Protein backbone atom coordinates (compact mmCIF):
# COMPACT_ATOMS: atom_id res chain seq x y z
CA MET A 1 12.54 213.75 -261.68
CA ARG A 2 9.47 211.75 -262.60
CA GLU A 3 10.26 209.19 -259.90
CA ALA A 4 9.28 211.85 -257.36
CA PHE A 5 5.74 211.57 -258.70
CA THR A 6 5.48 207.94 -259.82
CA MET A 7 6.57 206.86 -256.31
CA TRP A 8 3.12 207.87 -255.03
CA ARG A 9 1.69 204.81 -256.76
CA ASP A 10 3.56 202.54 -254.33
CA THR A 11 2.12 202.05 -250.86
CA ARG A 12 5.52 201.20 -249.35
CA MET A 13 7.06 204.42 -250.70
CA ILE A 14 4.18 206.40 -249.21
CA MET A 15 4.81 204.68 -245.89
CA LEU A 16 8.50 205.64 -246.14
CA VAL A 17 7.49 209.27 -246.73
CA ALA A 18 5.50 209.13 -243.50
CA VAL A 19 8.37 207.51 -241.59
CA VAL A 20 10.94 210.04 -242.81
CA ALA A 21 8.61 212.97 -242.06
CA ALA A 22 7.82 211.64 -238.59
CA VAL A 23 11.46 210.99 -237.65
CA TYR A 24 12.63 214.34 -239.03
CA ALA A 25 9.88 216.32 -237.27
CA ALA A 26 10.26 214.40 -234.01
CA ILE A 27 13.93 215.39 -233.76
CA LEU A 28 13.42 218.93 -235.08
CA ILE A 29 10.68 220.07 -232.71
CA PRO A 30 12.44 219.64 -229.33
CA PHE A 31 15.41 221.69 -230.55
CA LYS A 32 13.31 224.60 -231.84
CA ALA A 33 13.93 226.32 -228.50
CA PHE A 34 17.67 226.53 -229.24
CA GLN A 35 17.68 229.40 -231.73
CA ILE A 36 20.66 230.54 -233.79
CA ILE A 37 18.67 233.21 -235.65
CA PRO A 38 15.41 233.62 -233.72
CA GLY A 39 12.40 232.53 -235.72
CA PHE A 40 14.40 231.20 -238.65
CA VAL A 41 17.40 229.01 -237.74
CA SER A 42 17.73 226.70 -234.75
CA VAL A 43 20.14 224.00 -233.63
CA ARG A 44 19.20 221.01 -235.79
CA PRO A 45 20.80 217.62 -235.06
CA ALA A 46 18.00 216.21 -237.23
CA ASN A 47 19.87 217.60 -240.25
CA VAL A 48 21.77 214.34 -240.45
CA PHE A 49 18.68 212.50 -241.70
CA PRO A 50 17.70 213.99 -245.10
CA VAL A 51 20.98 213.07 -246.85
CA ILE A 52 21.23 209.53 -245.47
CA PHE A 53 17.50 208.94 -245.91
CA GLY A 54 17.87 210.22 -249.48
CA LEU A 55 20.48 207.58 -250.17
CA MET A 56 18.36 204.83 -248.63
CA PHE A 57 14.81 205.83 -249.56
CA GLY A 58 15.28 208.00 -252.67
CA PRO A 59 12.35 210.27 -253.56
CA ALA A 60 10.45 209.23 -250.42
CA ALA A 61 13.15 211.05 -248.43
CA ALA A 62 12.75 214.21 -250.53
CA TRP A 63 9.03 214.42 -249.80
CA GLY A 64 9.46 213.22 -246.22
CA SER A 65 12.12 215.84 -245.46
CA ALA A 66 9.98 218.62 -246.94
CA ILE A 67 6.86 217.53 -245.06
CA GLY A 68 8.77 216.84 -241.84
CA ASN A 69 10.31 220.32 -241.89
CA LEU A 70 6.87 221.87 -242.42
CA ILE A 71 5.47 219.86 -239.48
CA GLY A 72 8.42 221.07 -237.41
CA ASP A 73 7.59 224.68 -238.28
CA ILE A 74 3.92 224.21 -237.42
CA PHE A 75 4.41 222.55 -234.06
CA GLY A 76 7.65 224.35 -233.26
CA GLY A 77 6.04 227.78 -233.52
CA THR A 78 8.10 229.01 -236.50
CA LEU A 79 5.49 228.74 -239.27
CA SER A 80 5.70 231.75 -241.60
CA PRO A 81 5.57 232.54 -245.33
CA GLY A 82 9.24 231.51 -245.33
CA SER A 83 8.12 227.94 -244.59
CA ILE A 84 7.26 227.64 -248.29
CA PHE A 85 10.93 227.98 -249.12
CA GLY A 86 11.79 225.70 -246.20
CA PHE A 87 9.61 223.06 -247.86
CA ILE A 88 11.37 223.47 -251.21
CA GLY A 89 14.83 223.64 -249.67
CA ASN A 90 14.33 220.50 -247.61
CA PHE A 91 12.92 218.70 -250.66
CA PHE A 92 16.28 219.35 -252.32
CA TYR A 93 18.06 218.32 -249.12
CA GLY A 94 16.50 214.87 -249.27
CA MET A 95 16.81 214.55 -253.05
CA ILE A 96 20.48 215.36 -253.68
CA GLY A 97 21.87 212.17 -252.12
CA TYR A 98 20.32 209.66 -254.49
CA LYS A 99 20.67 211.97 -257.49
CA LEU A 100 24.41 212.51 -257.08
CA TRP A 101 25.73 209.24 -255.62
CA GLY A 102 27.62 207.46 -258.40
CA SER A 103 27.06 210.36 -260.83
CA LEU A 104 30.04 212.60 -260.10
CA GLY A 105 32.61 210.95 -262.34
CA PRO A 106 36.04 210.71 -260.70
CA LEU A 107 34.54 211.85 -257.39
CA SER A 108 32.36 208.73 -257.23
CA SER A 109 33.47 205.65 -255.33
CA GLY A 110 31.54 203.13 -257.45
CA ASN A 111 30.26 201.43 -254.27
CA GLU A 112 26.97 201.51 -252.44
CA PRO A 113 27.21 203.83 -249.41
CA ASN A 114 27.71 201.21 -246.71
CA PHE A 115 31.14 202.55 -245.62
CA ARG A 116 32.49 199.01 -245.40
CA THR A 117 34.44 198.87 -248.67
CA ASN A 118 36.57 201.57 -250.31
CA THR A 119 35.81 203.68 -247.25
CA GLY A 120 38.07 206.63 -248.03
CA LYS A 121 36.57 207.18 -251.50
CA GLN A 122 33.05 206.73 -250.13
CA LEU A 123 33.72 209.31 -247.45
CA ALA A 124 35.00 211.82 -250.00
CA GLU A 125 31.96 211.25 -252.21
CA TYR A 126 29.60 211.57 -249.27
CA VAL A 127 31.19 214.81 -248.03
CA VAL A 128 30.84 216.38 -251.48
CA ILE A 129 27.19 215.34 -251.66
CA ALA A 130 26.51 216.66 -248.15
CA ALA A 131 28.10 219.97 -249.14
CA VAL A 132 26.01 220.26 -252.32
CA ALA A 133 22.79 219.36 -250.48
CA SER A 134 23.56 221.84 -247.68
CA ALA A 135 24.48 224.66 -250.07
CA LEU A 136 21.40 224.21 -252.27
CA THR A 137 19.08 223.98 -249.26
CA ALA A 138 20.64 227.01 -247.58
CA SER A 139 20.51 229.10 -250.77
CA THR A 140 16.87 228.27 -251.45
CA ILE A 141 15.73 229.18 -247.94
CA ALA A 142 18.00 232.24 -247.67
CA TRP A 143 16.79 233.58 -251.02
CA GLY A 144 13.16 233.09 -250.03
CA LEU A 145 13.58 234.90 -246.71
CA ASP A 146 15.60 237.68 -248.35
CA THR A 147 12.97 238.11 -251.07
CA LEU A 148 10.20 238.30 -248.46
CA GLY A 149 12.22 240.88 -246.51
CA LEU A 150 12.36 238.64 -243.44
CA ALA A 151 16.14 238.12 -243.16
CA PRO A 152 19.28 238.90 -245.22
CA PHE A 153 20.64 236.20 -247.51
CA PRO A 154 24.18 236.03 -246.04
CA ALA A 155 23.10 235.49 -242.44
CA ILE A 156 20.68 232.71 -243.34
CA SER A 157 22.85 231.01 -245.96
CA VAL A 158 25.90 230.82 -243.69
CA SER A 159 24.02 229.64 -240.61
CA ILE A 160 21.92 227.03 -242.43
CA GLY A 161 24.74 225.92 -244.71
CA ILE A 162 27.27 225.34 -241.93
CA ASN A 163 24.65 223.85 -239.60
CA ASN A 164 23.45 221.38 -242.23
CA PHE A 165 26.87 220.45 -243.54
CA LEU A 166 28.60 219.80 -240.23
CA THR A 167 25.76 217.68 -238.88
CA SER A 168 25.34 215.59 -242.02
CA ALA A 169 29.07 215.26 -242.78
CA ILE A 170 30.07 214.19 -239.27
CA LEU A 171 27.18 211.94 -238.28
CA GLY A 172 26.02 210.68 -241.68
CA PRO A 173 28.82 208.18 -242.42
CA ILE A 174 28.48 206.68 -238.95
CA LEU A 175 24.73 206.16 -239.32
CA LEU A 176 25.10 204.75 -242.83
CA PHE A 177 27.70 202.30 -241.55
CA LEU A 178 25.21 201.16 -238.91
CA LEU A 179 21.96 201.30 -240.89
CA TRP A 180 22.62 200.60 -244.58
CA GLY A 181 23.00 196.84 -244.29
CA ARG A 182 19.99 196.48 -241.99
CA VAL A 183 17.72 198.53 -244.26
CA LYS A 184 19.00 196.59 -247.27
CA ASP A 185 18.27 193.26 -245.57
CA LEU A 186 14.71 194.45 -244.94
CA GLY A 187 14.30 195.20 -248.64
CA LEU A 188 13.51 198.85 -248.00
CA LEU A 189 16.16 200.55 -250.13
CA TYR A 190 14.35 202.52 -252.80
CA PRO A 191 15.76 200.44 -255.72
CA ASP A 192 14.22 197.36 -254.06
CA VAL A 193 10.89 199.05 -253.36
CA MET A 194 10.24 200.96 -256.59
CA ARG A 195 9.46 199.31 -259.89
CA ASN A 196 12.17 199.62 -262.54
CA GLU A 197 9.81 201.47 -264.88
CA ASP A 198 9.23 204.11 -262.19
CA LEU A 199 12.93 204.96 -261.97
CA PRO A 200 14.37 207.48 -264.46
CA ASN A 201 15.81 205.78 -267.53
CA VAL A 202 18.33 208.25 -268.93
CA SER A 203 21.87 207.92 -270.26
CA SER A 204 24.80 207.96 -267.87
CA SER A 205 26.21 211.03 -269.63
CA ARG A 206 22.99 212.98 -269.04
CA THR A 207 22.85 211.80 -265.44
CA GLN A 208 26.41 212.99 -264.86
CA LEU A 209 25.76 216.31 -266.64
CA ALA A 210 22.72 216.97 -264.45
CA ALA A 211 24.61 215.98 -261.29
CA VAL A 212 27.49 218.32 -262.09
CA GLY A 213 24.96 221.01 -262.97
CA LEU A 214 23.34 220.70 -259.53
CA LEU A 215 26.78 220.88 -257.90
CA VAL A 216 27.76 224.03 -259.82
CA VAL A 217 24.40 225.75 -259.21
CA ALA A 218 24.55 225.03 -255.47
CA PHE A 219 28.10 226.30 -254.96
CA VAL A 220 27.87 229.33 -257.27
CA TRP A 221 24.50 230.40 -255.85
CA ILE A 222 25.58 230.31 -252.22
CA ALA A 223 28.96 231.94 -252.94
CA VAL A 224 27.64 234.82 -255.04
CA GLY A 225 24.56 235.31 -252.87
CA THR A 226 26.61 235.40 -249.67
CA PHE A 227 29.70 237.34 -250.71
CA VAL A 228 28.79 239.38 -253.81
CA ALA A 229 25.11 240.25 -254.21
CA PRO A 230 23.82 242.86 -251.72
CA PRO A 231 20.96 241.60 -249.52
CA GLY A 232 17.54 242.69 -250.72
CA SER A 233 18.89 243.86 -254.07
CA THR A 234 17.62 243.19 -257.58
CA VAL A 235 20.81 241.23 -258.21
CA GLN A 236 19.98 238.98 -255.28
CA LEU A 237 16.42 238.52 -256.54
CA VAL A 238 17.50 237.62 -260.08
CA LEU A 239 20.33 235.38 -258.88
CA GLY A 240 17.97 233.35 -256.74
CA ALA A 241 15.31 233.09 -259.43
CA VAL A 242 17.87 231.82 -261.94
CA GLY A 243 19.42 229.48 -259.38
CA LEU A 244 16.08 227.95 -258.43
CA VAL A 245 14.98 227.49 -262.04
CA LEU A 246 18.30 225.85 -262.94
CA ALA A 247 18.16 223.58 -259.88
CA PHE A 248 14.70 222.35 -260.87
CA ALA A 249 15.77 222.03 -264.52
CA PHE A 250 18.81 219.88 -263.71
CA ALA A 251 16.73 217.81 -261.29
CA ALA A 252 14.08 217.32 -263.98
CA ILE A 253 16.52 215.98 -266.59
CA SER A 254 18.60 213.97 -264.14
CA GLY A 255 18.66 210.24 -263.62
CA GLU A 256 20.22 208.23 -260.82
CA ARG A 257 23.00 205.66 -260.71
CA LEU A 258 22.65 204.31 -257.20
CA SER A 259 20.08 201.69 -258.17
CA SER A 260 22.57 200.16 -260.61
CA ILE A 261 25.32 200.14 -257.96
CA VAL A 262 23.32 198.42 -255.23
CA SER A 263 24.00 194.70 -255.50
């Protein structure tokens, strides 16, 4: 995950962080009034952006999504201790796309996500990635709020998970179809912006292992936390702590394959 830190040496990547944060916050804030769970979960059409921005802008989207969500909390009147976990969860939300695309073995299309070639396979790959990103984000935030005693894990995980997934899965492919080529022509895809030495240089087998690890952690965490572990229990606390540590561990050892796919 070192690219998440080395990217700060590049002025263009910093500018992309600012753009992602601004766009995300600008769409989040007006919809804060439409609450699903008052104070914690609102209607969020902006949820389409972290996954597609992650594919286009790489680590800049991870930081931009985290910062944009925090700005949304501040100016949307929902800032609380739970915003810490919102920051972490939305960092994962923006990171998963570029970490998993091309790294899921038989689930991968082998194409850049422009939805113009091999469309069916790309769509399947994208939907899986959107599901992983949504599940990991929802679990992180739900565990944080449950641990703080602010809201039970199941209510938050289900509402955030479904909200994130439906928005990103339905609208994401359309926006990528419209935007990928234009962003690529501008030279703003993260493989074109970042220096090769700043991208993780790990074996394809380790990249795939880490990607599958993130997938398993996301789905097991949200399933057990929602349907098995009682809210507010020690089991819930330990499950979330292990899940978060494993998510960071797999992210830390992971690489990325998208830069080698982009032609």
